[in-house]
Structures are given as structure tokens and as C-alpha cells.
Tab-separated table of C-alpha atoms in Angstrom:
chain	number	residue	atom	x	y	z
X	1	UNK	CA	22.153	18.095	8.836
X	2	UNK	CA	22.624	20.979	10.901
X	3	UNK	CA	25.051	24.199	10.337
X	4	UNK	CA	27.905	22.805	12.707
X	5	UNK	CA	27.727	18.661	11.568
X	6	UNK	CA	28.000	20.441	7.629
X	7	UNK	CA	30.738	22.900	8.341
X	8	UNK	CA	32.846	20.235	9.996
X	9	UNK	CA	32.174	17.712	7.009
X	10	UNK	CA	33.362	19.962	4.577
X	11	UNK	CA	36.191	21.005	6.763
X	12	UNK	CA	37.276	17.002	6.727
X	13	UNK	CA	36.268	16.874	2.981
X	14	UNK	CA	39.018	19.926	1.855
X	15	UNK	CA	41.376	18.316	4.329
X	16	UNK	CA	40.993	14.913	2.427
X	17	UNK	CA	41.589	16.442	-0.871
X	18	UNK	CA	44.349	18.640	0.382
X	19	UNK	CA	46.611	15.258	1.486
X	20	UNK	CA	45.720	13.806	-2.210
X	21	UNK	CA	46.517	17.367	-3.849
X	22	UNK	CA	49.669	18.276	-1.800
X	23	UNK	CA	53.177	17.704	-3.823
X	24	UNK	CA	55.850	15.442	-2.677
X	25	UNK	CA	58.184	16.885	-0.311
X	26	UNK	CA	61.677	18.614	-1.628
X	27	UNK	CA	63.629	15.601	-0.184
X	28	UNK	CA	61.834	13.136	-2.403
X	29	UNK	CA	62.344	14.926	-5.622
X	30	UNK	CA	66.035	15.309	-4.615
X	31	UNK	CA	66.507	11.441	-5.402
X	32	UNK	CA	65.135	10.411	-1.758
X	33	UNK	CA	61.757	8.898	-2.768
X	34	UNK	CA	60.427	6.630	-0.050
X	35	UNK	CA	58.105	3.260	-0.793
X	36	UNK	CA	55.166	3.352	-2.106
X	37	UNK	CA	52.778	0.658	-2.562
X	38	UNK	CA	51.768	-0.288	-6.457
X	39	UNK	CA	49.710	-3.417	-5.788
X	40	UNK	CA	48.704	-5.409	-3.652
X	41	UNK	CA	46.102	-8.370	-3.263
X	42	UNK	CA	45.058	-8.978	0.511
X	43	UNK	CA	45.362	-12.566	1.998
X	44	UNK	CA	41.886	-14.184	1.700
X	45	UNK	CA	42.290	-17.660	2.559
X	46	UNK	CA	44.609	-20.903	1.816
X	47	UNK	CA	45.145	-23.371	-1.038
X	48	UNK	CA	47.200	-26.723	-0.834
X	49	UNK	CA	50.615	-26.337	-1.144
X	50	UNK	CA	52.636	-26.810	-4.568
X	51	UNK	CA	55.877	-28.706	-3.568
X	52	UNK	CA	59.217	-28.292	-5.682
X	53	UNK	CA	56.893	-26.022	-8.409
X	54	UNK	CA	57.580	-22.644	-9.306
X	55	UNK	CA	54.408	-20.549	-9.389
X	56	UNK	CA	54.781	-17.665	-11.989
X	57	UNK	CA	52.353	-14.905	-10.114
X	58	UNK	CA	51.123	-11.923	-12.561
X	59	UNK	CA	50.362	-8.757	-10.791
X	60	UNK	CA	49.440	-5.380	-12.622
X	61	UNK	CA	51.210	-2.105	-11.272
X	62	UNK	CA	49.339	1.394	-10.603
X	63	UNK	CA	52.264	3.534	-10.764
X	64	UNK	CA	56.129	2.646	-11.589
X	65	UNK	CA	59.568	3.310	-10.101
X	66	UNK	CA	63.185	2.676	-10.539
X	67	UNK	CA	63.110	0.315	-7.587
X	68	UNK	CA	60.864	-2.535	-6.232
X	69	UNK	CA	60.348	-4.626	-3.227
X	70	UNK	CA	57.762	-7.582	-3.119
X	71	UNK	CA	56.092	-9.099	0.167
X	72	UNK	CA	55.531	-12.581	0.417
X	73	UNK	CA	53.523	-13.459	2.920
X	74	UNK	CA	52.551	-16.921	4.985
X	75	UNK	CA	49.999	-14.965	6.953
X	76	UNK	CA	46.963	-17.847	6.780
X	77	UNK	CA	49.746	-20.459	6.864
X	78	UNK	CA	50.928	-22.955	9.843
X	79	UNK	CA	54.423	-24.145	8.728
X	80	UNK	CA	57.075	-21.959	8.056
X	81	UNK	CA	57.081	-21.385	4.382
X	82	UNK	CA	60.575	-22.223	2.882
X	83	UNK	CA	61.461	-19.891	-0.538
X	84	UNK	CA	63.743	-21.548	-3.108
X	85	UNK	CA	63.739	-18.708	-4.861
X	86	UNK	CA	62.147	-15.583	-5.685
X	87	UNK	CA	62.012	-13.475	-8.932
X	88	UNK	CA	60.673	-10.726	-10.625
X	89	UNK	CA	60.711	-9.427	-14.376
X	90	UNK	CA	58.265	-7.362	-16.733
X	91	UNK	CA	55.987	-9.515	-18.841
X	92	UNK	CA	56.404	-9.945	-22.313
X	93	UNK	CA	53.249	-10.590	-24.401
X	94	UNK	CA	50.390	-11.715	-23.036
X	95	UNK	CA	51.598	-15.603	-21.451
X	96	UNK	CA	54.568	-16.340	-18.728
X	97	UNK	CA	57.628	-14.997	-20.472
X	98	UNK	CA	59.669	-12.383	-19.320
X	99	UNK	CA	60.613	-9.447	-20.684
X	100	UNK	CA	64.343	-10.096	-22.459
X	101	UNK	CA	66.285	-8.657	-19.935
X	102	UNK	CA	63.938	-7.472	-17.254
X	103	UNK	CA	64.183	-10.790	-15.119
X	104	UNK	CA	65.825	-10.055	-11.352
X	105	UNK	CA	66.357	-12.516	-8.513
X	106	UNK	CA	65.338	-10.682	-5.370
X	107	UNK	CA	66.720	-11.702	-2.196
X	108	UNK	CA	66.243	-11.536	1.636
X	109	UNK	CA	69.364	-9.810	3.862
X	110	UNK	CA	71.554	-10.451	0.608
X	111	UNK	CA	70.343	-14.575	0.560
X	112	UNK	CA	68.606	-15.792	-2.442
X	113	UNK	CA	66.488	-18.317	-0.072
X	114	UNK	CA	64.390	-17.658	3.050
X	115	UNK	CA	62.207	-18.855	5.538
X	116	UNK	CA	59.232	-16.711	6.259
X	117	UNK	CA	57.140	-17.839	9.865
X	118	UNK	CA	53.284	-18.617	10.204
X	119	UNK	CA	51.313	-15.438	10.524
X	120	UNK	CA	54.135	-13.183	8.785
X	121	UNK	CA	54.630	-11.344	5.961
X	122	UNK	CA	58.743	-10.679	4.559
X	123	UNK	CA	59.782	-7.802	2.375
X	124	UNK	CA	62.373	-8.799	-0.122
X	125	UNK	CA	65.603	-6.551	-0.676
X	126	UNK	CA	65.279	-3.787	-2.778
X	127	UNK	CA	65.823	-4.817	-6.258
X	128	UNK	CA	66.853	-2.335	-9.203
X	129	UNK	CA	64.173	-2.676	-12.191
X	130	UNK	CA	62.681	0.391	-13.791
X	131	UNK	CA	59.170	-0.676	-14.381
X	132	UNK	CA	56.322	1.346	-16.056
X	133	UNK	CA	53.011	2.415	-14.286
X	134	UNK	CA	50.421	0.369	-15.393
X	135	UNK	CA	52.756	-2.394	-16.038
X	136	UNK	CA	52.353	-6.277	-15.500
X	137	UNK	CA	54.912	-7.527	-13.171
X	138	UNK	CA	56.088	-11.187	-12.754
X	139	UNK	CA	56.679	-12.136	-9.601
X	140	UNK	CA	57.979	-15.963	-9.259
X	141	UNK	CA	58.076	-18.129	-6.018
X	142	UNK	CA	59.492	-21.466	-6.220
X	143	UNK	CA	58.583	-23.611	-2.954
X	144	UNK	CA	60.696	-26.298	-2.992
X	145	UNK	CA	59.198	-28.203	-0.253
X	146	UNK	CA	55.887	-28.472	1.417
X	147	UNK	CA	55.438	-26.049	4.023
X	148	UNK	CA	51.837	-26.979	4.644
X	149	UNK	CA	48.890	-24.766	3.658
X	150	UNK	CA	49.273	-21.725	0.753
X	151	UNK	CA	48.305	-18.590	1.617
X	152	UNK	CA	46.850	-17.056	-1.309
X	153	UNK	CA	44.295	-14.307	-2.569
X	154	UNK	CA	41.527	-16.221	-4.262
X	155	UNK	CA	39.821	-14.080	-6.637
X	156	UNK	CA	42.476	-12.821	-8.858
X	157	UNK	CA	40.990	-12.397	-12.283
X	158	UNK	CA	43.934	-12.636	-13.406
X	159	UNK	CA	45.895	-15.907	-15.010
X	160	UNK	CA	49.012	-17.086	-13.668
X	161	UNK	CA	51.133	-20.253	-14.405
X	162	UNK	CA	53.107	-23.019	-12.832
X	163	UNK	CA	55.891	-24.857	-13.400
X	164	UNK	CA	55.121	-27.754	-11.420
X	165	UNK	CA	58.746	-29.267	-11.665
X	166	UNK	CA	60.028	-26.022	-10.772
X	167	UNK	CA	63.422	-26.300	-9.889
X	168	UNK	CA	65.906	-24.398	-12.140
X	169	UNK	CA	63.116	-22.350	-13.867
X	170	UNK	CA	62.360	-19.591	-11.589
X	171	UNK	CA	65.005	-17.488	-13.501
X	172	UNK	CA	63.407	-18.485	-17.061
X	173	UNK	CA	62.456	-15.882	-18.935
X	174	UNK	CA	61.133	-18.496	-21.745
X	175	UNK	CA	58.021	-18.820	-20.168
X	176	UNK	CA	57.407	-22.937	-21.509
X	177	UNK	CA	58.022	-24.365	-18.033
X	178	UNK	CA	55.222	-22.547	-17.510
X	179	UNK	CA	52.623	-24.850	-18.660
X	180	UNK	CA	49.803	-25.023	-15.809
X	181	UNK	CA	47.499	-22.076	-15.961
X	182	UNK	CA	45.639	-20.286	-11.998
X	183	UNK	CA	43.037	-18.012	-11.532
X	184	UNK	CA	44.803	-16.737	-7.505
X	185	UNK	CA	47.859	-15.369	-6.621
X	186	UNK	CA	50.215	-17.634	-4.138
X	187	UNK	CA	52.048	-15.699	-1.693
X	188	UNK	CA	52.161	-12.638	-3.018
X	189	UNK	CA	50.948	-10.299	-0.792
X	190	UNK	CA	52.133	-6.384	-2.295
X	191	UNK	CA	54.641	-4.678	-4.417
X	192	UNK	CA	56.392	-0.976	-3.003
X	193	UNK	CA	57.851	0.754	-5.502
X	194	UNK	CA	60.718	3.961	-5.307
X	195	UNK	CA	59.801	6.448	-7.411
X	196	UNK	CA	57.601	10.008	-8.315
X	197	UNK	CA	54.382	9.055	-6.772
X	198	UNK	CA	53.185	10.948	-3.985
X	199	UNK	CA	51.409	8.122	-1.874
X	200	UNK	CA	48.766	5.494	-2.408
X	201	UNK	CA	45.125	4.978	-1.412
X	202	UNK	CA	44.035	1.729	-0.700
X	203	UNK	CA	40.980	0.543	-1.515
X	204	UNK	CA	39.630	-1.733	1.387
X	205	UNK	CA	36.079	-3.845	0.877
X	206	UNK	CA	34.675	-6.921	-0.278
X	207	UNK	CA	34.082	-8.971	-3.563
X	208	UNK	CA	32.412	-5.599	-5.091
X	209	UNK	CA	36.284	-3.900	-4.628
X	210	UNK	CA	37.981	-7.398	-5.381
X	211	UNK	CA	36.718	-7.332	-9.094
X	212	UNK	CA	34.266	-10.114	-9.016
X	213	UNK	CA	31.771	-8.978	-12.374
X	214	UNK	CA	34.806	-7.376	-14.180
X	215	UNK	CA	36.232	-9.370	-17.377
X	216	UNK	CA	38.677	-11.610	-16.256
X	217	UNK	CA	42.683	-11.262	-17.086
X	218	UNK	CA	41.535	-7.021	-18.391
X	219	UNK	CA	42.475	-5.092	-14.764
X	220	UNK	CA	38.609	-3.293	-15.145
X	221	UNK	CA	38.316	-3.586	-10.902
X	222	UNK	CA	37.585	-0.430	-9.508
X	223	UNK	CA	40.501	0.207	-7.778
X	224	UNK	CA	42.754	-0.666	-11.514
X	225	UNK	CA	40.163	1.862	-13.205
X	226	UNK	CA	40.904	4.539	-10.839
X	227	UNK	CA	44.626	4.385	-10.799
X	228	UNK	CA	44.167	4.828	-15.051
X	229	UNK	CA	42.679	8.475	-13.545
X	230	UNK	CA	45.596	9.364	-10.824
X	231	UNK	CA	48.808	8.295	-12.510
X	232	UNK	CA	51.127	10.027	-9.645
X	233	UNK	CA	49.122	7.697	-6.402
X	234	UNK	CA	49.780	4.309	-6.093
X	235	UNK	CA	45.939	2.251	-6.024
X	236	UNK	CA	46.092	-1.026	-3.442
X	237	UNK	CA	43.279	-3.124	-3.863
X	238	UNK	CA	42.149	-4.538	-0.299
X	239	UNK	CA	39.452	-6.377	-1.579
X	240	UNK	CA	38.350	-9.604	-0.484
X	241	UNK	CA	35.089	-11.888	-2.147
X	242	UNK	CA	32.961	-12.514	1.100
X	243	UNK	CA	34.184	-9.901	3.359
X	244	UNK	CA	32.508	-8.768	5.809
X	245	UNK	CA	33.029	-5.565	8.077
X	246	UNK	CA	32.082	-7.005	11.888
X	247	UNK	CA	33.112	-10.389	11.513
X	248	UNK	CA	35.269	-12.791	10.105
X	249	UNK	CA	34.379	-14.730	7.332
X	250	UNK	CA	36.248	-15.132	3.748
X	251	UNK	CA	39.356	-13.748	5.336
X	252	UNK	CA	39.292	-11.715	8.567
X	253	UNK	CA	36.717	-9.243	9.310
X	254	UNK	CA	37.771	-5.257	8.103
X	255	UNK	CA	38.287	-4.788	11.740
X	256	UNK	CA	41.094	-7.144	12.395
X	257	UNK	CA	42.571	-6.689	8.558
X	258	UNK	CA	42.705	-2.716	9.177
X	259	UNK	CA	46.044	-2.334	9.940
X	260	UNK	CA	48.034	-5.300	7.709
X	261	UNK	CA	46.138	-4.893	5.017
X	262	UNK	CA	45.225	-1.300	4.213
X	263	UNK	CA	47.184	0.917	7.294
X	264	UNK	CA	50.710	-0.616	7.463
X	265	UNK	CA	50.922	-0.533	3.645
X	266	UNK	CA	53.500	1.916	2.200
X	267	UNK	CA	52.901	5.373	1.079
X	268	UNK	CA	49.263	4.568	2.137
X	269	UNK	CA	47.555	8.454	2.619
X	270	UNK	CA	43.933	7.860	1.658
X	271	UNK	CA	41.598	4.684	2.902
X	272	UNK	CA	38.944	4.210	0.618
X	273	UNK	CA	36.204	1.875	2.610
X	274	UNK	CA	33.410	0.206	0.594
X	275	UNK	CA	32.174	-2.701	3.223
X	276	UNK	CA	29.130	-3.687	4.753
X	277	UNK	CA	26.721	-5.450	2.072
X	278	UNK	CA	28.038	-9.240	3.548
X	279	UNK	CA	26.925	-8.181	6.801
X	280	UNK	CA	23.857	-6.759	5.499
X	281	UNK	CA	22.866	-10.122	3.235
X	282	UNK	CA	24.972	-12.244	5.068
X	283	UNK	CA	23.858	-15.494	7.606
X	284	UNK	CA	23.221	-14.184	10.120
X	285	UNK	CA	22.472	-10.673	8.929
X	286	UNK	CA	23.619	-7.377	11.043
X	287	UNK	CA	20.207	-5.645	11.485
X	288	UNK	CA	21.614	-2.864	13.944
X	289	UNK	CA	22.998	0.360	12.209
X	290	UNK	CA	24.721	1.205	15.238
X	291	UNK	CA	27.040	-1.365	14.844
X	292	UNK	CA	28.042	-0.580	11.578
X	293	UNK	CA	28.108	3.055	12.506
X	294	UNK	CA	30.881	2.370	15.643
X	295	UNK	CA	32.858	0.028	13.077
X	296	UNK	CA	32.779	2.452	10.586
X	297	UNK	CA	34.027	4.766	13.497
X	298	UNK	CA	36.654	2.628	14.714
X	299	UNK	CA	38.035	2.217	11.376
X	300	UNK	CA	38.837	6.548	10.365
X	301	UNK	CA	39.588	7.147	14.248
X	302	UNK	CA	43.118	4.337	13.502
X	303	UNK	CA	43.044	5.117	10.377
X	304	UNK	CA	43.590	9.188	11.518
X	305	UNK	CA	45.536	7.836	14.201
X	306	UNK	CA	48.212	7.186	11.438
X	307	UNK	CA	47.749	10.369	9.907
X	308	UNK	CA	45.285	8.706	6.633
X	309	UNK	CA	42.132	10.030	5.218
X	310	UNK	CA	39.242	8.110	4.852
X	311	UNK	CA	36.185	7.959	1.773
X	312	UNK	CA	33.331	6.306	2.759
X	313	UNK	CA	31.407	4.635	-0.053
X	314	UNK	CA	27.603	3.647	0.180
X	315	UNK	CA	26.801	0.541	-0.232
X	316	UNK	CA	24.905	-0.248	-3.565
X	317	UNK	CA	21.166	-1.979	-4.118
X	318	UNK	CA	21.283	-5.749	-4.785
X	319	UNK	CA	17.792	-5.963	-5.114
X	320	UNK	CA	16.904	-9.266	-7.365
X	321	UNK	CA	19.476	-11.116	-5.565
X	322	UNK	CA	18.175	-14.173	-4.063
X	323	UNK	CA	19.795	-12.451	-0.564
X	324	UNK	CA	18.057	-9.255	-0.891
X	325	UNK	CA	14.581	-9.229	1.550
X	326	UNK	CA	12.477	-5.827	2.222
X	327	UNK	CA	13.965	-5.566	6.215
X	328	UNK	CA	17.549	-6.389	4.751
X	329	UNK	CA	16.976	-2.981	2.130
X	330	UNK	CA	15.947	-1.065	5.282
X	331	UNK	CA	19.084	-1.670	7.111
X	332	UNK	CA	21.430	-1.103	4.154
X	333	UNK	CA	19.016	2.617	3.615
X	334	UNK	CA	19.951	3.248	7.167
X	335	UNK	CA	23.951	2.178	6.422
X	336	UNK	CA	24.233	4.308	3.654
X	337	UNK	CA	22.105	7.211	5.733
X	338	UNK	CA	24.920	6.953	8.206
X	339	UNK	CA	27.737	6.732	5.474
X	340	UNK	CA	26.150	10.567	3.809
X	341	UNK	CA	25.114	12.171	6.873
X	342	UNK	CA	26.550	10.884	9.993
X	343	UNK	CA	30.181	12.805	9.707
X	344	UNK	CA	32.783	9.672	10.202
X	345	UNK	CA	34.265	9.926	6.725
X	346	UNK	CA	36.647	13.018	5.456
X	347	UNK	CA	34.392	12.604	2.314
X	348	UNK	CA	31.834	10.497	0.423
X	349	UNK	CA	31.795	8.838	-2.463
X	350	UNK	CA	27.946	7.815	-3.236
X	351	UNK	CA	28.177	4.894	-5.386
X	352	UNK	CA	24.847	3.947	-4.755
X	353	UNK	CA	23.467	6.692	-5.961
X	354	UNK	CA	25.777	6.396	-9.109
X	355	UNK	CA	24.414	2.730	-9.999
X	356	UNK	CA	20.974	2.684	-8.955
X	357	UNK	CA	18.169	2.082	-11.587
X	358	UNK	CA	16.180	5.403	-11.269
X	359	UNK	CA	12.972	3.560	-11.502
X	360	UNK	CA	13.266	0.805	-9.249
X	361	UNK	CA	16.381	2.253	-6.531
X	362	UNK	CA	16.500	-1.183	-4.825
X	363	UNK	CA	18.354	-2.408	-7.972
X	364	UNK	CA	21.318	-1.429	-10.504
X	365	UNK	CA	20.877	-0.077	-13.498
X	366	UNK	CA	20.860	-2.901	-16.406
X	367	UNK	CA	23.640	-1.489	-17.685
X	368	UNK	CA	25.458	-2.227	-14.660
X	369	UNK	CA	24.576	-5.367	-13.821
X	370	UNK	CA	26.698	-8.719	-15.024
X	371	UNK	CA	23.422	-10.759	-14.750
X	372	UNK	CA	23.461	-11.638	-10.323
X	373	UNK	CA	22.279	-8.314	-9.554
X	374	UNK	CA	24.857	-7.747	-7.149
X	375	UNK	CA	28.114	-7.220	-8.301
X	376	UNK	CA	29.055	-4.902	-11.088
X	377	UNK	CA	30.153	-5.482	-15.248
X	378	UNK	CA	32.716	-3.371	-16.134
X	379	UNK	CA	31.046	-0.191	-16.945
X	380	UNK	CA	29.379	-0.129	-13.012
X	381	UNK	CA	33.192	-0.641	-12.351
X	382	UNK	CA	33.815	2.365	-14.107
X	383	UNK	CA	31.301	4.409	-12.458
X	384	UNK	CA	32.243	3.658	-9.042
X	385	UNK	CA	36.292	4.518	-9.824
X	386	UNK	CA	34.007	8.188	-11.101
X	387	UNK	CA	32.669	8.583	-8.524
X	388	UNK	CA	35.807	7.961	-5.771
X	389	UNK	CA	37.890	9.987	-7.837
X	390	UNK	CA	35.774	12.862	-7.632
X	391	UNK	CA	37.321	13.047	-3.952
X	392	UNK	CA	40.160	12.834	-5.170
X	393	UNK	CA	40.400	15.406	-7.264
């Protein structure tokens, strides 16, 4: 890399970590805060619709506030989505209950019932609930009709419960109603909370962001181990399982999630992209680095647009996967060459150079490696939330 291409990278890279670094403004610490997003899980795909049930969703905060807000979305759907009701509380143990005295109804303009169009998102009312960082939030919907397919996030890792007769139990806090254990979220899209955090980065990628690897119902994604490092920025994780970065498939493509997903989100300062391996071992594969390069382009330039710094991350081996071939390795060398050298990003986080077996750099390290030799257990989960918060630092 020449003098010029290295002296504007690490003029991006000290402007990246300046945004992170940089205190809240005066106005906020006068009792002003504005919204910042907690969690969020990204709209992947649809499930069939759980008439008259209430469908206790548990979601695990980055940072807390004195205030929350929760979007429910019918993005994926095609009927409007009626809401009987809509609650929130802290969890109490380790099932459905609530936390004695936690449990809130959250409404919509003042009304405890809504109806939310196909292809929208609605933010609830502000609802007054101190909640801890790193704490797990109920957040219960209770669809009284059928308002035809469920948009839902299907990889959640996470263990959530139904009521199936759920009329008059969305305001339980005895969780016994709750009998009917789910491994993805129902239309909960994101919480925002008010509070001291000083913005959020969002971490936007596939299955290897989602979580898919980790243990299930122990928050060890990525994204969950690197808000445990950066307690005052809210950590979104944009992951969907099959992603891919040019094109749709499980869920729309990173280009036409961008903004919904990762830019529109609140508080959102830093965009942490890790995308490109489903393209790479996908059918049919994207051989030409170019493309990748002027997606990877198109995503900092609207994510700068909007005043947000971006961290590439390489894309890891996956050799031993039945996907991986010799000319599929060659185009993800020539991705990641791009992602380290080419001067898109503000800065770089090189995961693949974090989880790579030394002696055979097509594949993880063992000690990474839940057994496909693709995704990551929780100790490559670990290493990747190293090495993005070393940017952020």
C-alpha cells in the first residue's frame, strides 16, 4: 500500500475511534438523553401465524435506561397485523415470569391495541421501566386474530414461550400460561432505550454474527460478547443465518437491509460489516471481487452519508466444509485482500487472521470450531468480539 492509500486509512481509522471515544453531548447528561438502540434481531423470514396466543418474546439488553420503546414489526408480512396487546417486564429466573413488579403495558398514541401495515415496522410509546444493561427483557405480543404470515427472526438461540390461549395473560407476571417453549422471536424487531449510553454499533452479517455455533439460551454471539467489553454503547445484532451481501436470500440481501436494519436504528454511530462468505460458498457462487468490492463500497459511502463509521471484518476460512472448493478459497483471499488493503472501511477488524489454524490457514483453529468447520463455538465468538473491539477502543 502506498504512502497516500496508508495515510488516508489511518486518517479514517482515528476518525472511527474518535466517534466511539467522544463523550455524550452536555444536553444529554442534563436529563435530555435521546434513543438508543439495546437490541435488536433483524427480520429474517416468516412463520405461521399464532391466533388468540400470547407469545412471551425474551430479548437480552446491551446497555440499560430509565425508559424503553419496543418495535414490532410486520415487515415480511401481507395482512395487517392486529396487536391485542403488548407488554414488557424484566425476567425473573430463568423461565417466563416476570419480575414482581417490573411488568408494563406499552401502548401505541396512548391505545393499548394497534394495527401495524404489511412491510412496516411501529414503535410503541415510551414506557417508564428502569432496566439494567445486560438485562433480559420480556417483551409480550398477544395476536388475537390471524393476520396471515409471522414475521419473525429465526435463529434466536434463545427460548421463548407461548400461551397459546392467550387472552387475559399478556399482563401475567406468573409465567404458567406460558407453557409452549420457541427457539425465534415473533415480531419483535428492536428495543431503544433513554439513558447514559453514548450510541450503538450495529453489527450487520450473516449466520457467523447471528450466533449460530454459540450455546444456545447463554447470549455468547459476538455482538452480546462485545457489548460485555463497552458497557456505555448499545450492541444491535443485524445478523441473519443465510445472508448474503449481493443478493437476497434468507432475508434480503445487506444491500436492500442497509438502511432498516442497521442505518435507521437509533443511536446507531458505528456499522460493523462481517458479510460475504454466502456469496462466496453460496449456489451460485460470486467469483468476481469487484463486486464485492463496489458493495462493500456502496454500503460505508450511505452508511457516511448518515454520518456512521464503518469496520470491515474479513471473512474467516471454512475450509473442511463440504462448500469450501480451492477457486471458492481464492475468491474469499481476494475479499479479504480488498477488506485490509483496499481503503473502504474507517478500520479493520481481521478476524480471519484471529481464527485461522496457523498450520493449515484455509481452516479454524480446533479450538474454534463447533464441529461444521464454518461457524464458530463460543471461544471463536470471543475472539472475533477481541478483535472488533480493538477498534473500538
Amino acid at each position: 500500500m502506498g504512502y497516500v492509500a496508508r495515510f488516508g486509512h489511518v486518517v479514517r481509522f482515528l476518525a472511527a475511534l474518535l466517534l466511539v471515544l467522544t463523550p455524550a453531548p452536555a444536553w444529554a447528561a442534563a436529563g435530555h438523553q435521546p434513543w438508543t438502540g439495546t437490541w435488536e434481531a433483524a427480520p429474517s423470514g416468516t412463520a405461521p401465524a399464532l391466533p388468540g396466543a400470547a407469545i412471551r418474546n425474551v430479548v437480552h439488553l446491551s446497555v440499560g435506561g430509565h425508559e424503553l420503546r419496543v418495535r414490532i414489526t410486520n415487515r415480511l408480512g401481507t395482512a395487517p397485523l392486529h396487536l391485542g396487546a403488548v407488554t414488557v417486564a424484566l425476567r425473573h429466573g430463568k423461565g417466563p415470569d416476570a419480575a414482581p413488579g417490573t411488568l408494563r403495558t406499552a401502548t401505541f398514541h396512548h391505545a393499548p391495541t394497534a394495527t401495524v401495515p404489511p412491510g412496516r415496522d411501529l414503535l410503541t410509546d415510551p414506557v417508564r421501566l428502569t432496566v439494567p444493561a445486560a438485562a433480559d427483557l420480556l417483551v409480550t405480543v398477544l395476536t388475537p386474530d390471524d393476520s396471515g404470515p409471522a414475521t419473525q427472526h429465526g435463529t434466536a438461540l434463545q427460548t421463548s414461550w407461548v400461551a397459546l390461549v392467550g387472552a387475559g395473560h399478556a399482563a401475567d407476571e406468573d409465567g404458567s400460561a406460558y407453557r409452549t417453549p420457541i427457539s425465534n422471536w415473533y415480531y419483535v424487531a428492536g428495543v431503544d432505550v433513554r439513558g447514559s449510553a453514548t450510541g450503538s454499533v450495529v453489527a450487520f452479517g450473516d449466520s457467523l454474527t447471528d450466533g449460530t455455533g454459540s450455546t444456545h439460551d447463554a447470549n455468547h454471539r459476538w455482538p452480546d460478547l462485545l457489548a460485555e467489553r463497552h458497557r456505555r454503547l448499545g450492541v444491535l445484532n443485524a445478523g441473519i443465518g443465510g445472508n448474503r451481501l449481493l443478493r437476497d436470500r434468507t432475508g434480503p440481501s445487506a444491500l436492500a437491509r442497509l438502511d432498516p436494519d442497521a442505518l435507521d436504528r437509533a443511536g446507531a454511530r458505528v456499522l460493523v460489516v462481517f458479510e460475504g462468505v454466502n456469496d462466496i460458498n453460496g449456489s451460485p457462487t460470486a467469483a468476481d471481487v469487484s463486486a464485492y468490492a463496489d458493495a462493500y463500497r456502496t454500503l460505508v459511502a450511505r452508511a457516511h452519508a448518515r454520518h456512521i463509521r464503518v469496520v470491515g471484518v474479513t471473512l474467516t476460512p471454512y475450509g473442511g466444509h463440504p462448500a469450501h472448493t480451492a477457486a471458492r478459497e481464492a475468491v474469499r483471499q481476494g475479499v479479504n485482500d480488498f477488506i485490509r488493503t483496499g481503503g473502504a472501511f474507517d478500520a479493520v477488524a481481521d478476524a480471519d487472521a484471529a481464527l485461522r489454524d496457523p498450520a493449515d490457514p484455509v481452516r479454524l483453529l480446533p479450538r474454534y470450531d463447533p464441529g461444521d468447520h464454518l461457524h464458530f463455538n463460543d471461544a471463536g465468538m470471543r475472539a472475533v468480539a477481541d478483535r472488533v473491539s480493538r477498534v473500538l477502543r
